[in-house]
mmCIF file of C-alpha atoms in Angstrom:
data_model
loop_
_atom_site.group_PDB
_atom_site.id
_atom_site.type_symbol
_atom_site.label_atom_id
_atom_site.label_comp_id
_atom_site.label_asym_id
_atom_site.label_seq_id
_atom_site.Cartn_x
_atom_site.Cartn_y
_atom_site.Cartn_z
ATOM 1 C CA MET A 1 0.000 0.000 0.000
ATOM 2 C CA ARG A 2 1.113 3.551 -0.673
ATOM 3 C CA ASN A 3 1.123 6.571 1.647
ATOM 4 C CA VAL A 4 -0.040 4.872 4.843
ATOM 5 C CA LEU A 5 0.494 6.954 7.992
ATOM 6 C CA ALA A 6 2.564 5.421 10.787
ATOM 7 C CA ASN A 7 -0.379 5.400 13.200
ATOM 8 C CA GLN A 8 -2.546 3.488 10.698
ATOM 9 C CA VAL A 9 -0.271 0.498 10.132
ATOM 10 C CA ASP A 10 -1.367 -1.560 13.155
ATOM 11 C CA ALA A 11 -4.951 -1.572 11.870
ATOM 12 C CA LEU A 12 -3.953 -3.258 8.593
ATOM 13 C CA PRO A 13 -4.651 -7.013 8.399
ATOM 14 C CA GLY A 14 -2.028 -9.671 7.742
ATOM 15 C CA TRP A 15 1.002 -11.343 9.323
ATOM 16 C CA ILE A 16 3.259 -9.353 6.976
ATOM 17 C CA VAL A 17 2.295 -5.914 5.631
ATOM 18 C CA ALA A 18 4.151 -3.728 3.107
ATOM 19 C CA THR A 19 3.788 0.029 2.572
ATOM 20 C CA SER A 20 5.595 2.724 0.583
ATOM 21 C CA ASN A 21 5.936 6.443 1.335
ATOM 22 C CA ASP A 22 7.774 9.475 -0.007
ATOM 23 C CA TYR A 23 8.860 12.224 2.389
ATOM 24 C CA PRO A 24 10.454 15.649 1.739
ATOM 25 C CA THR A 25 13.706 16.893 3.256
ATOM 26 C CA HIS A 26 13.365 17.870 6.954
ATOM 27 C CA HIS A 27 10.152 15.860 7.402
ATOM 28 C CA ARG A 28 9.788 14.382 10.885
ATOM 29 C CA ILE A 29 7.692 11.435 12.032
ATOM 30 C CA ALA A 30 6.974 11.768 15.741
ATOM 31 C CA ARG A 31 7.867 9.009 18.171
ATOM 32 C CA HIS A 32 5.529 6.027 17.882
ATOM 33 C CA ARG A 33 5.567 2.220 18.017
ATOM 34 C CA HIS A 34 4.118 -0.732 16.104
ATOM 35 C CA ARG A 35 2.969 -4.144 17.247
ATOM 36 C CA ARG A 36 4.874 -5.663 14.306
ATOM 37 C CA SER A 37 8.608 -5.369 13.719
ATOM 38 C CA GLN A 38 9.463 -2.955 10.901
ATOM 39 C CA LEU A 39 12.017 -3.071 8.105
ATOM 40 C CA LEU A 40 12.367 0.555 6.931
ATOM 41 C CA TYR A 41 14.218 0.733 3.619
ATOM 42 C CA ALA A 42 15.546 3.899 1.972
ATOM 43 C CA ALA A 43 15.273 3.421 -1.791
ATOM 44 C CA HIS A 44 16.936 6.845 -2.032
ATOM 45 C CA GLY A 45 17.460 9.702 0.402
ATOM 46 C CA ILE A 46 18.821 9.702 3.957
ATOM 47 C CA MET A 47 17.063 9.483 7.319
ATOM 48 C CA VAL A 48 17.890 9.123 11.009
ATOM 49 C CA VAL A 49 15.924 6.730 13.204
ATOM 50 C CA GLY A 50 15.948 7.567 16.911
ATOM 51 C CA THR A 51 15.015 5.603 20.036
ATOM 52 C CA GLU A 52 15.692 5.994 23.744
ATOM 53 C CA THR A 53 18.882 3.972 23.332
ATOM 54 C CA GLY A 54 20.480 5.648 20.307
ATOM 55 C CA ARG A 55 20.370 7.033 16.782
ATOM 56 C CA TRP A 56 20.823 5.182 13.475
ATOM 57 C CA ILE A 57 21.738 6.761 10.125
ATOM 58 C CA VAL A 58 20.013 5.068 7.169
ATOM 59 C CA PRO A 59 21.757 5.991 3.884
ATOM 60 C CA PRO A 60 20.379 5.168 0.422
ATOM 61 C CA GLU A 61 19.778 1.483 -0.302
ATOM 62 C CA ARG A 62 20.190 0.539 3.371
ATOM 63 C CA ALA A 63 17.454 -0.336 5.845
ATOM 64 C CA ALA A 64 16.668 0.062 9.533
ATOM 65 C CA TRP A 65 15.285 -2.881 11.478
ATOM 66 C CA ILE A 66 13.015 -1.791 14.355
ATOM 67 C CA PRO A 67 11.754 -4.576 16.679
ATOM 68 C CA SER A 68 8.086 -4.811 17.589
ATOM 69 C CA GLY A 69 6.965 -2.463 20.350
ATOM 70 C CA MET A 70 10.076 -0.244 20.202
ATOM 71 C CA ALA A 71 9.228 3.476 20.329
ATOM 72 C CA HIS A 72 11.045 5.357 17.564
ATOM 73 C CA ASP A 73 10.999 8.547 15.515
ATOM 74 C CA VAL A 74 12.283 9.383 12.044
ATOM 75 C CA HIS A 75 13.987 12.534 10.755
ATOM 76 C CA VAL A 76 14.357 12.833 6.982
ATOM 77 C CA LEU A 77 17.654 14.538 6.116
ATOM 78 C CA ALA A 78 17.355 14.264 2.328
ATOM 79 C CA ALA A 79 14.102 13.692 0.408
ATOM 80 C CA ILE A 80 13.388 10.006 0.651
ATOM 81 C CA SER A 81 11.412 7.189 -0.908
ATOM 82 C CA THR A 82 10.805 4.341 1.533
ATOM 83 C CA ARG A 83 9.530 0.804 1.539
ATOM 84 C CA SER A 84 8.422 -0.686 4.857
ATOM 85 C CA VAL A 85 7.740 -4.315 5.623
ATOM 86 C CA TYR A 86 5.998 -5.019 8.943
ATOM 87 C CA VAL A 87 6.392 -8.532 10.352
ATOM 88 C CA GLU A 88 4.459 -10.065 13.227
ATOM 89 C CA PRO A 89 6.888 -11.440 15.859
ATOM 90 C CA GLU A 90 5.395 -14.931 15.507
ATOM 91 C CA VAL A 91 6.482 -15.168 11.858
ATOM 92 C CA ASN A 92 10.145 -15.881 12.649
ATOM 93 C CA ALA A 93 11.678 -16.047 16.124
ATOM 94 C CA ALA A 94 15.189 -15.761 14.614
ATOM 95 C CA LEU A 95 14.675 -12.164 13.478
ATOM 96 C CA PRO A 96 16.737 -9.530 15.375
ATOM 97 C CA GLN A 97 15.544 -8.265 18.739
ATOM 98 C CA ASP A 98 17.504 -4.996 18.618
ATOM 99 C CA CYS A 99 17.374 -1.880 16.456
ATOM 100 C CA ARG A 100 20.040 -1.852 13.728
ATOM 101 C CA VAL A 101 20.916 -0.722 10.213
ATOM 102 C CA ILE A 102 21.410 -3.594 7.798
ATOM 103 C CA GLY A 103 22.911 -4.038 4.380
ATOM 104 C CA VAL A 104 20.426 -4.709 1.591
ATOM 105 C CA SER A 105 21.434 -7.323 -0.962
ATOM 106 C CA PRO A 106 20.544 -6.813 -4.648
ATOM 107 C CA LEU A 107 17.960 -9.588 -4.245
ATOM 108 C CA MET A 108 16.323 -7.947 -1.222
ATOM 109 C CA ARG A 109 16.329 -4.564 -2.958
ATOM 110 C CA GLN A 110 14.335 -5.928 -5.895
ATOM 111 C CA LEU A 111 11.955 -7.770 -3.571
ATOM 112 C CA LEU A 112 11.330 -4.595 -1.554
ATOM 113 C CA LEU A 113 10.634 -2.567 -4.670
ATOM 114 C CA GLU A 114 8.152 -5.260 -5.743
ATOM 115 C CA THR A 115 6.147 -4.841 -2.527
ATOM 116 C CA ARG A 116 4.782 -1.430 -3.501
ATOM 117 C CA ASP A 117 1.764 -2.823 -5.345
ATOM 118 C CA LEU A 118 1.293 -6.175 -3.626
ATOM 119 C CA PRO A 119 -2.105 -6.936 -2.056
ATOM 120 C CA LEU A 120 -2.483 -6.574 1.697
ATOM 121 C CA GLN A 121 -3.296 -10.220 2.299
ATOM 122 C CA ALA A 122 -1.529 -12.925 0.315
ATOM 123 C CA GLU A 123 -2.778 -16.472 -0.097
ATOM 124 C CA SER A 124 -0.376 -19.195 1.010
ATOM 125 C CA GLY A 125 1.939 -20.195 -1.819
ATOM 126 C CA SER A 126 0.996 -17.210 -4.006
ATOM 127 C CA ARG A 127 3.613 -14.946 -5.577
ATOM 128 C CA PRO A 128 3.110 -12.175 -2.949
ATOM 129 C CA ASP A 129 3.409 -14.764 -0.175
ATOM 130 C CA LEU A 130 6.675 -16.077 -1.629
ATOM 131 C CA ILE A 131 8.049 -12.540 -1.956
ATOM 132 C CA TYR A 132 7.257 -11.769 1.682
ATOM 133 C CA SER A 133 8.734 -15.090 2.849
ATOM 134 C CA LEU A 134 11.970 -14.472 0.965
ATOM 135 C CA ILE A 135 12.255 -10.932 2.372
ATOM 136 C CA VAL A 136 12.011 -12.357 5.893
ATOM 137 C CA GLN A 137 14.809 -14.816 5.116
ATOM 138 C CA GLU A 138 16.958 -12.012 3.682
ATOM 139 C CA ILE A 139 16.417 -9.931 6.852
ATOM 140 C CA GLU A 140 17.615 -12.848 8.963
ATOM 141 C CA ARG A 141 20.911 -13.127 7.056
ATOM 142 C CA ALA A 142 21.551 -9.410 6.382
ATOM 143 C CA PRO A 143 24.840 -7.907 7.651
ATOM 144 C CA VAL A 144 24.734 -5.327 10.439
ATOM 145 C CA LEU A 145 26.283 -1.962 9.517
ATOM 146 C CA PRO A 146 28.075 0.291 12.074
ATOM 147 C CA LEU A 147 25.831 3.307 11.515
ATOM 148 C CA ASP A 148 24.601 3.922 15.047
ATOM 149 C CA ILE A 149 25.235 6.309 17.907
ATOM 150 C CA PRO A 150 24.397 4.289 21.035
ATOM 151 C CA PHE A 151 23.292 5.957 24.259
ATOM 152 C CA PRO A 152 24.362 4.538 27.650
ATOM 153 C CA ALA A 153 21.821 3.042 30.035
ATOM 154 C CA ASP A 154 23.062 5.286 32.854
ATOM 155 C CA PRO A 155 20.560 8.236 32.827
ATOM 156 C CA ARG A 156 23.122 10.921 33.684
ATOM 157 C CA LEU A 157 25.613 9.689 31.123
ATOM 158 C CA ALA A 158 22.875 9.327 28.484
ATOM 159 C CA LYS A 159 21.724 12.914 29.118
ATOM 160 C CA ARG A 160 25.293 14.162 28.691
ATOM 161 C CA CYS A 161 25.561 12.224 25.413
ATOM 162 C CA ARG A 162 22.339 13.740 24.060
ATOM 163 C CA THR A 163 23.547 17.222 24.965
ATOM 164 C CA TYR A 164 26.817 16.656 23.133
ATOM 165 C CA LEU A 165 25.071 15.159 20.109
ATOM 166 C CA ALA A 166 22.907 18.279 19.838
ATOM 167 C CA ARG A 167 26.035 20.458 19.605
ATOM 168 C CA PRO A 168 29.391 18.669 19.355
ATOM 169 C CA SER A 169 32.464 20.719 20.213
ATOM 170 C CA PRO A 170 36.137 19.858 19.664
ATOM 171 C CA HIS A 171 36.979 21.907 22.760
ATOM 172 C CA VAL A 172 35.119 19.601 25.169
ATOM 173 C CA THR A 173 37.455 16.944 26.577
ATOM 174 C CA ILE A 174 37.032 13.661 28.397
ATOM 175 C CA ASP A 175 38.166 15.453 31.578
ATOM 176 C CA ASP A 176 35.297 17.932 31.162
ATOM 177 C CA TRP A 177 32.834 15.033 31.026
ATOM 178 C CA CYS A 178 34.432 13.380 34.062
ATOM 179 C CA ARG A 179 34.212 16.601 36.049
ATOM 180 C CA ASP A 180 30.583 17.232 35.052
ATOM 181 C CA LEU A 181 29.607 13.678 36.016
ATOM 182 C CA ALA A 182 31.782 13.522 39.155
ATOM 183 C CA MET A 183 33.603 10.401 37.906
ATOM 184 C CA SER A 184 37.229 9.460 37.833
ATOM 185 C CA ARG A 185 38.733 9.173 34.355
ATOM 186 C CA ARG A 186 39.214 5.418 34.819
ATOM 187 C CA THR A 187 35.606 4.841 35.952
ATOM 188 C CA PHE A 188 34.217 6.996 33.173
ATOM 189 C CA THR A 189 36.280 5.294 30.456
ATOM 190 C CA ARG A 190 35.332 1.806 31.627
ATOM 191 C CA ARG A 191 31.621 2.613 32.006
ATOM 192 C CA PHE A 192 31.394 4.494 28.715
ATOM 193 C CA ARG A 193 32.875 1.613 26.728
ATOM 194 C CA SER A 194 30.832 -1.054 28.530
ATOM 195 C CA GLU A 195 27.545 0.823 27.959
ATOM 196 C CA THR A 196 28.118 2.044 24.400
ATOM 197 C CA GLY A 197 30.512 -0.561 22.981
ATOM 198 C CA SER A 198 32.700 2.298 21.763
ATOM 199 C CA SER A 199 35.611 4.372 23.008
ATOM 200 C CA PHE A 200 34.834 7.950 24.010
ATOM 201 C CA ALA A 201 36.923 9.366 21.153
ATOM 202 C CA GLN A 202 35.274 7.180 18.503
ATOM 203 C CA TRP A 203 31.805 7.989 19.843
ATOM 204 C CA CYS A 204 32.518 11.726 19.656
ATOM 205 C CA ARG A 205 33.783 11.448 16.070
ATOM 206 C CA GLN A 206 30.610 9.662 15.007
ATOM 207 C CA ALA A 207 28.458 12.137 16.940
ATOM 208 C CA ALA A 208 30.127 14.981 15.028
ATOM 209 C CA ILE A 209 29.247 13.351 11.695
ATOM 210 C CA PHE A 210 25.629 12.852 12.808
ATOM 211 C CA ALA A 211 25.418 16.516 13.816
ATOM 212 C CA ALA A 212 26.952 17.584 10.510
ATOM 213 C CA LEU A 213 24.215 16.068 8.341
ATOM 214 C CA PRO A 214 21.492 18.708 8.799
ATOM 215 C CA ARG A 215 24.086 21.500 8.710
ATOM 216 C CA LEU A 216 25.397 20.227 5.382
ATOM 217 C CA ALA A 217 21.848 20.026 4.046
ATOM 218 C CA ALA A 218 21.346 23.653 5.151
ATOM 219 C CA GLY A 219 24.233 24.698 2.916
ATOM 220 C CA GLU A 220 27.136 25.228 5.330
ATOM 221 C CA PRO A 221 30.529 25.002 3.547
ATOM 222 C CA ILE A 222 32.321 21.698 4.098
ATOM 223 C CA THR A 223 35.593 23.370 5.139
ATOM 224 C CA THR A 224 33.903 25.607 7.705
ATOM 225 C CA LEU A 225 31.953 22.690 9.119
ATOM 226 C CA ALA A 226 35.035 20.440 9.274
ATOM 227 C CA LEU A 227 37.050 22.991 11.242
ATOM 228 C CA ASP A 228 34.120 23.775 13.518
ATOM 229 C CA LEU A 229 33.843 20.086 14.432
ATOM 230 C CA GLY A 230 37.533 19.745 15.199
ATOM 231 C CA TYR A 231 38.883 18.160 12.022
ATOM 232 C CA GLU A 232 42.282 19.356 10.811
ATOM 233 C CA SER A 233 41.083 19.753 7.234
ATOM 234 C CA ALA A 234 38.137 19.272 4.915
ATOM 235 C CA SER A 235 39.803 16.129 3.536
ATOM 236 C CA ALA A 236 40.028 14.546 7.015
ATOM 237 C CA PHE A 237 36.348 15.288 7.577
ATOM 238 C CA THR A 238 35.477 13.900 4.137
ATOM 239 C CA THR A 239 37.361 10.658 4.864
ATOM 240 C CA MET A 240 35.470 10.079 8.121
ATOM 241 C CA PHE A 241 32.159 11.129 6.551
ATOM 242 C CA LYS A 242 32.566 8.678 3.674
ATOM 243 C CA ARG A 243 33.588 5.879 6.040
ATOM 244 C CA LEU A 244 30.446 6.317 8.130
ATOM 245 C CA ILE A 245 27.825 7.394 5.579
ATOM 246 C CA GLY A 246 29.114 5.504 2.559
ATOM 247 C CA MET A 247 29.393 8.591 0.316
ATOM 248 C CA PRO A 248 31.391 11.862 0.281
ATOM 249 C CA PRO A 249 29.794 15.076 1.590
ATOM 250 C CA SER A 250 29.524 16.409 -1.975
ATOM 251 C CA ARG A 251 27.205 13.557 -2.989
ATOM 252 C CA TYR A 252 25.180 13.983 0.185
ATOM 253 C CA LEU A 253 24.789 17.691 -0.630
ATOM 254 C CA ALA A 254 23.603 16.865 -4.150
ATOM 255 C CA MET A 255 21.014 14.466 -2.736
ATOM 256 C CA SER A 256 19.856 17.007 -0.157
ATOM 257 C CA HIS A 257 19.168 19.699 -2.726
ATOM 258 C CA GLY A 258 18.142 17.607 -5.691
ATOM 259 C CA PRO A 259 14.513 16.673 -6.475
ATOM 260 C CA ALA A 260 13.129 13.398 -5.180
ATOM 261 C CA ARG A 261 12.984 10.680 -7.798
ATOM 262 C CA GLU A 262 11.169 7.373 -7.928
ATOM 263 C CA SER A 263 13.395 4.300 -7.755
ATOM 264 C CA ALA A 264 10.935 1.731 -8.976
#
C-alpha cells in the first residue's frame, strides 16, 4: 500500500504488511511504536531513526530494522522514498531483537521494490506470499552496519551524550565530562565503553558526523563545518564522513538539494 500513515499500520490485516511512502527533506515522524517489527528501507534519500537507546543513520539502499513495540521517531535529512515491511513477531523467532541498520542485498532490494503494489493479504503459496517469505529470510541473514550512535543506560551519562550530540564541540574533553559527572577518568572510560561498545573518542567522532548532516543540508561550507567540528582539514572530515555514511559530503549535498525521484 502507498502513503499509509505510521499510526494506521497496526490496523492493517495480515502477518506481513508492506507500505511505501515518499517524504520531503526535513520531514519528521513523531515518536511512535508498532505491534509488528518494521524493516524501513531507503530506496533513495537519507534518514535518522531515533530511540531511547540511540540514533541510526540510514543511507540510500540501506534499511533500519526496528523490533516490535520499540518506540522510535524518524527525521528525513534528504528527500526520501521508503519501503516498509511489517512482520508479526510470531512469523520468525530468529529475526533480530535490537534496532540496527542492515545491508540490503541486490535480491532484497528488488523484492522490496516489488512490494509497492502487492495486495495486503496474500494467499499461502501465491507470488506475494513467496516474496514476503523471501524478504524475511533475507532480513535474517543481512549484515549489520556500524551506523549507530548508542546511548548509555546510565541516565546521567545518556543525558550528557544527548547534549553533546545536539552540539558537538572539539573543545570539550574527556576530563570535562568526568568533572561534570563527578567520575574518575578510569571509571568513566570503563563505564562508557561497557555501555556504548565504543571508546569515548570514537563515539565523539561519530556524533560529530551525525550533527553535521542537517548542517550540510542547510548549505554550510564543508571546510567551515570540518574545522568547527575539530577536524584538521576538509579532507580529514570527508574521509570520516565517507567511512560512516558511505558517500562523500559532496554527494550527500547533491542528494539534499536535488529533487526526489522514484526508484521503482
